[in-house]
Amino acid sequence: MDKKEQVAREALKFIVQGNVVGLGSGTTASRFIEILGVSDIRDKIVGVSTSISSSKLAREVGIKTVDIDTVDWIDITFDGADEVDKNLNILKGGGGMLTREKKVRNKSRNYVVMISDEKLVDTIPAKFPIPVEVLSFGKDTTLKEIEAIGMACHFREDFVTDNGNLICDCKPLDKFDLQELDHRIKAITGVVETGLFLGGKKTVLVSDGRQVRVLK
Ligand code: 5RP
């Protein structure tokens, strides 16, 4: 069993009959959806997807999904991440699904992040850039405005999000306060959302291939 499967199997234990379950995006979340799809609890929950691809996969494995707007809350969401730091700040959006993932997370009473141990870092962003979803209208102006904060940015090539927008991958050039950086990026007109998932209650499950650690 590889790390993704190990962490996804452990995550499944958090689901309770009757739950509305947020379904993340990416390879780890997809593994989770596949495992949920062959489990006994599959027909006793409903899913809320974070992307067109997770909706499609959920349908293929027999998980009933509903639109986020039809539920008052989501009981528990399971998603992957690109990096998680010592304070459990999370960097997401490697797959470009960050806005829907954040919308689903924000409506969730419990949030479970499934990662392998190499994604644990001291501070985010470490190796990955910060993805920023940007409207295509005025995109080059928006990019310059993000760069003016002190970031080096480029548009992800040949990529359009499920929302019809672009992803701008950004690396800070200097030391910065994460919260402030997030606020400053989001204050720019044309920016839809960032891949910084800061604060909030969460459980991080970390697989090292032998065991799964639980970080809260
Ligand atoms: C998609 C995401 C993914 O959760 C993140 O990129 C991790 O993906 P993987 O499990 O494939 O490593 O944020 O937008």
Coordinates of C-alpha atoms and ligand atoms in Angstrom, one line a residue:
M1 CA 0.0 0.0 0.0
D2 CA 1.5 3.4 -0.9
K3 CA 1.3 6.5 1.2
K4 CA -1.7 8.0 -0.6
E5 CA -3.7 4.9 -0.1
Q6 CA -2.6 4.5 3.5
V7 CA -3.6 8.0 4.4
A8 CA -6.9 7.8 2.5
R9 CA -7.9 4.5 4.2
E10 CA -7.2 6.1 7.6
A11 CA -9.3 9.2 6.7
L12 CA -12.3 7.0 5.8
K13 CA -12.6 6.1 9.5
F14 CA -13.7 9.7 10.2
I15 CA -16.9 9.4 8.2
V16 CA -20.2 8.8 10.1
Q17 CA -23.4 7.6 8.6
G18 CA -25.6 10.5 7.3
N19 CA -22.6 12.9 6.8
V20 CA -22.5 15.4 4.0
V21 CA -18.9 14.8 2.8
G22 CA -16.7 17.4 1.0
L23 CA -14.7 15.6 -1.7
G24 CA -11.3 17.2 -2.5
S25 CA -9.3 17.3 -5.7
G26 CA -5.9 15.9 -6.7
T27 CA -4.4 12.4 -6.6
T28 CA -4.7 11.8 -2.9
A29 CA -8.3 13.0 -2.7
S30 CA -9.1 10.9 -5.8
R31 CA -7.7 7.8 -4.0
F32 CA -9.9 8.7 -1.1
I33 CA -13.0 9.0 -3.4
E34 CA -12.2 5.6 -4.9
I35 CA -11.9 4.0 -1.5
L36 CA -15.1 5.6 -0.3
G37 CA -16.8 4.3 -3.5
V38 CA -16.2 0.7 -2.5
S39 CA -16.9 1.1 1.2
D40 CA -20.1 0.1 3.1
I41 CA -20.7 3.7 4.0
R42 CA -20.9 5.0 0.4
D43 CA -24.7 4.8 0.2
K44 CA -25.1 6.4 3.6
I45 CA -23.5 9.7 2.8
V46 CA -23.8 12.4 0.2
G47 CA -20.8 14.2 -1.3
V48 CA -20.1 17.8 -2.3
S49 CA -17.4 18.0 -4.9
T50 CA -14.6 20.6 -5.1
S51 CA -14.0 20.2 -8.9
I52 CA -15.5 18.8 -12.1
S53 CA -13.0 16.0 -12.0
S54 CA -13.9 14.9 -8.4
S55 CA -17.6 15.1 -9.4
K56 CA -17.0 12.8 -12.3
L57 CA -15.0 10.4 -10.3
A58 CA -17.6 10.3 -7.5
R59 CA -20.3 9.6 -10.0
E60 CA -18.2 6.8 -11.6
V61 CA -17.7 5.0 -8.2
G62 CA -21.4 5.4 -7.2
I63 CA -21.2 8.3 -4.7
K64 CA -24.2 10.5 -4.8
T65 CA -23.2 14.2 -4.9
V66 CA -25.2 17.4 -4.3
D67 CA -24.6 21.0 -5.1
I68 CA -22.9 23.0 -2.3
D69 CA -25.8 25.5 -2.4
T70 CA -28.3 22.7 -1.5
V71 CA -26.8 22.0 2.0
D72 CA -26.7 24.2 5.1
W73 CA -23.3 22.8 6.0
I74 CA -20.8 20.1 5.1
D75 CA -20.1 17.8 8.0
I76 CA -16.5 16.8 7.0
T77 CA -14.3 17.5 4.0
F78 CA -11.3 15.4 2.9
D79 CA -8.7 17.0 0.7
G80 CA -5.0 16.8 -0.2
A81 CA -2.4 19.6 0.0
D82 CA 0.9 20.6 -1.6
E83 CA 2.6 21.7 1.7
V84 CA 1.7 21.9 5.4
D85 CA 3.8 24.0 7.8
K86 CA 4.6 23.6 11.5
N87 CA 1.6 25.8 12.4
L88 CA -0.6 23.7 10.1
N89 CA -0.9 26.5 7.6
I90 CA -1.7 24.8 4.3
L91 CA -0.7 25.5 0.7
K92 CA -3.0 24.2 -1.9
G93 CA -3.9 24.7 -5.6
G94 CA -1.2 22.6 -7.3
G95 CA -4.1 21.2 -9.4
G96 CA -5.7 24.7 -9.8
M97 CA -8.9 23.9 -7.9
L98 CA -8.2 26.2 -4.9
T99 CA -11.3 28.4 -5.1
R100 CA -13.8 25.6 -5.0
E101 CA -11.7 23.7 -2.5
K102 CA -11.7 26.8 -0.2
K103 CA -15.4 27.4 -0.7
V104 CA -16.1 23.8 0.4
R105 CA -13.7 24.0 3.3
N106 CA -15.3 27.2 4.5
K107 CA -18.7 25.5 4.7
S108 CA -17.3 22.4 6.5
R109 CA -17.5 21.7 10.2
N110 CA -14.5 19.4 10.1
Y111 CA -11.6 19.5 7.7
V112 CA -9.3 16.6 7.1
V113 CA -6.1 17.1 5.1
M114 CA -4.4 13.9 3.8
I115 CA -0.7 14.2 3.0
S116 CA 2.5 12.1 2.8
D117 CA 5.4 13.1 5.1
E118 CA 7.5 14.9 2.4
K119 CA 4.8 17.6 2.2
L120 CA 5.5 18.7 5.8
V121 CA 7.7 21.9 5.7
D122 CA 8.9 24.5 8.2
T123 CA 7.1 27.4 6.5
I124 CA 4.9 27.7 3.5
P125 CA 5.6 28.3 0.6
A126 CA 8.7 26.1 0.6
K127 CA 9.2 24.5 -2.8
F128 CA 5.8 25.2 -4.3
P129 CA 4.7 28.6 -5.5
I130 CA 1.5 30.2 -4.1
P131 CA -1.2 29.7 -6.8
V132 CA -3.5 32.7 -7.3
E133 CA -6.7 32.3 -9.3
V134 CA -7.1 35.4 -11.5
L135 CA -9.8 36.7 -14.0
S136 CA -8.6 36.7 -17.6
F137 CA -9.9 40.2 -18.0
G138 CA -7.0 42.5 -17.3
K139 CA -4.8 39.5 -16.4
D140 CA -1.4 41.2 -17.2
T141 CA -2.4 44.2 -15.1
T142 CA -3.4 42.0 -12.2
L143 CA -0.1 40.1 -12.5
K144 CA 1.8 43.3 -12.3
E145 CA -0.2 44.4 -9.3
I146 CA 0.6 41.1 -7.5
E147 CA 4.3 41.4 -8.4
A148 CA 4.3 45.0 -6.9
I149 CA 3.6 43.4 -3.5
G150 CA 7.0 41.7 -3.8
M151 CA 6.4 38.5 -5.7
A152 CA 7.7 36.9 -8.9
C153 CA 4.7 35.5 -10.8
H154 CA 3.9 33.7 -14.0
F155 CA 0.7 32.3 -15.5
R156 CA 0.4 28.6 -15.6
E157 CA 0.6 27.6 -19.2
D158 CA -2.4 26.1 -21.1
F159 CA -4.5 26.0 -17.9
V160 CA -8.0 27.2 -17.3
T161 CA -9.7 26.6 -13.9
D162 CA -13.2 25.0 -13.6
N163 CA -14.4 28.5 -13.1
G164 CA -13.0 29.7 -16.5
N165 CA -10.1 31.6 -14.9
L166 CA -6.3 31.6 -14.9
I167 CA -3.8 30.5 -12.4
C168 CA -0.8 32.8 -11.6
D169 CA 2.0 31.0 -9.7
C170 CA 3.8 33.4 -7.3
K171 CA 6.9 33.2 -5.2
P172 CA 7.6 35.9 -2.6
L173 CA 10.9 37.6 -3.0
D174 CA 11.3 38.6 0.7
K175 CA 10.3 37.6 4.2
F176 CA 6.6 38.3 4.8
D177 CA 3.7 37.8 7.2
L178 CA 1.5 35.1 5.6
Q179 CA -1.8 36.6 6.7
E180 CA -0.9 40.0 5.5
L181 CA 0.4 38.7 2.2
D182 CA -2.8 36.8 1.7
H183 CA -4.9 39.9 2.5
R184 CA -2.8 42.1 0.2
I185 CA -3.1 39.6 -2.8
K186 CA -6.9 39.2 -2.3
A187 CA -7.4 43.0 -2.1
I188 CA -6.3 43.3 -5.8
T189 CA -9.3 43.5 -8.2
G190 CA -9.1 40.6 -10.6
V191 CA -7.8 38.2 -8.0
V192 CA -10.4 35.5 -7.2
E193 CA -8.6 33.5 -4.5
T194 CA -5.2 32.3 -3.3
G195 CA -4.0 28.8 -2.4
L196 CA -3.1 29.9 1.2
F197 CA -5.4 28.0 3.6
L198 CA -4.6 29.7 6.8
G199 CA -6.1 29.2 10.3
G200 CA -9.3 27.3 11.0
K201 CA -9.9 24.0 12.7
K202 CA -8.4 21.1 10.9
T203 CA -6.9 17.6 11.2
V204 CA -3.9 16.7 9.2
L205 CA -3.2 13.0 8.5
V206 CA 0.4 12.3 7.6
S207 CA 1.5 9.0 6.1
D208 CA 5.2 8.0 6.2
G209 CA 4.5 4.7 4.6
R210 CA 4.5 2.8 7.9
Q211 CA 2.0 4.7 10.0
V212 CA -0.4 7.6 9.8
R213 CA 0.2 10.5 12.3
V214 CA -2.6 12.8 13.3
L215 CA -1.7 16.5 13.7
K216 CA -4.2 19.0 15.1
Ligands
5RP1 C1 -5.6 20.8 -6.0 C2 -5.0 20.6 -4.7 C3 -4.5 19.3 -4.3 O1 -5.1 18.9 -3.2 C4 -3.0 19.4 -4.1 O2 -2.4 19.8 -5.3 C5 -2.4 18.0 -3.7 O3 -2.5 17.1 -4.8 P1 -2.0 15.6 -4.7 O4 -2.7 14.9 -3.7 O5 -2.2 15.2 -6.1 O6 -0.5 15.7 -4.4 O7 -4.8 21.6 -4.0 O8 -5.9 22.1 -6.3

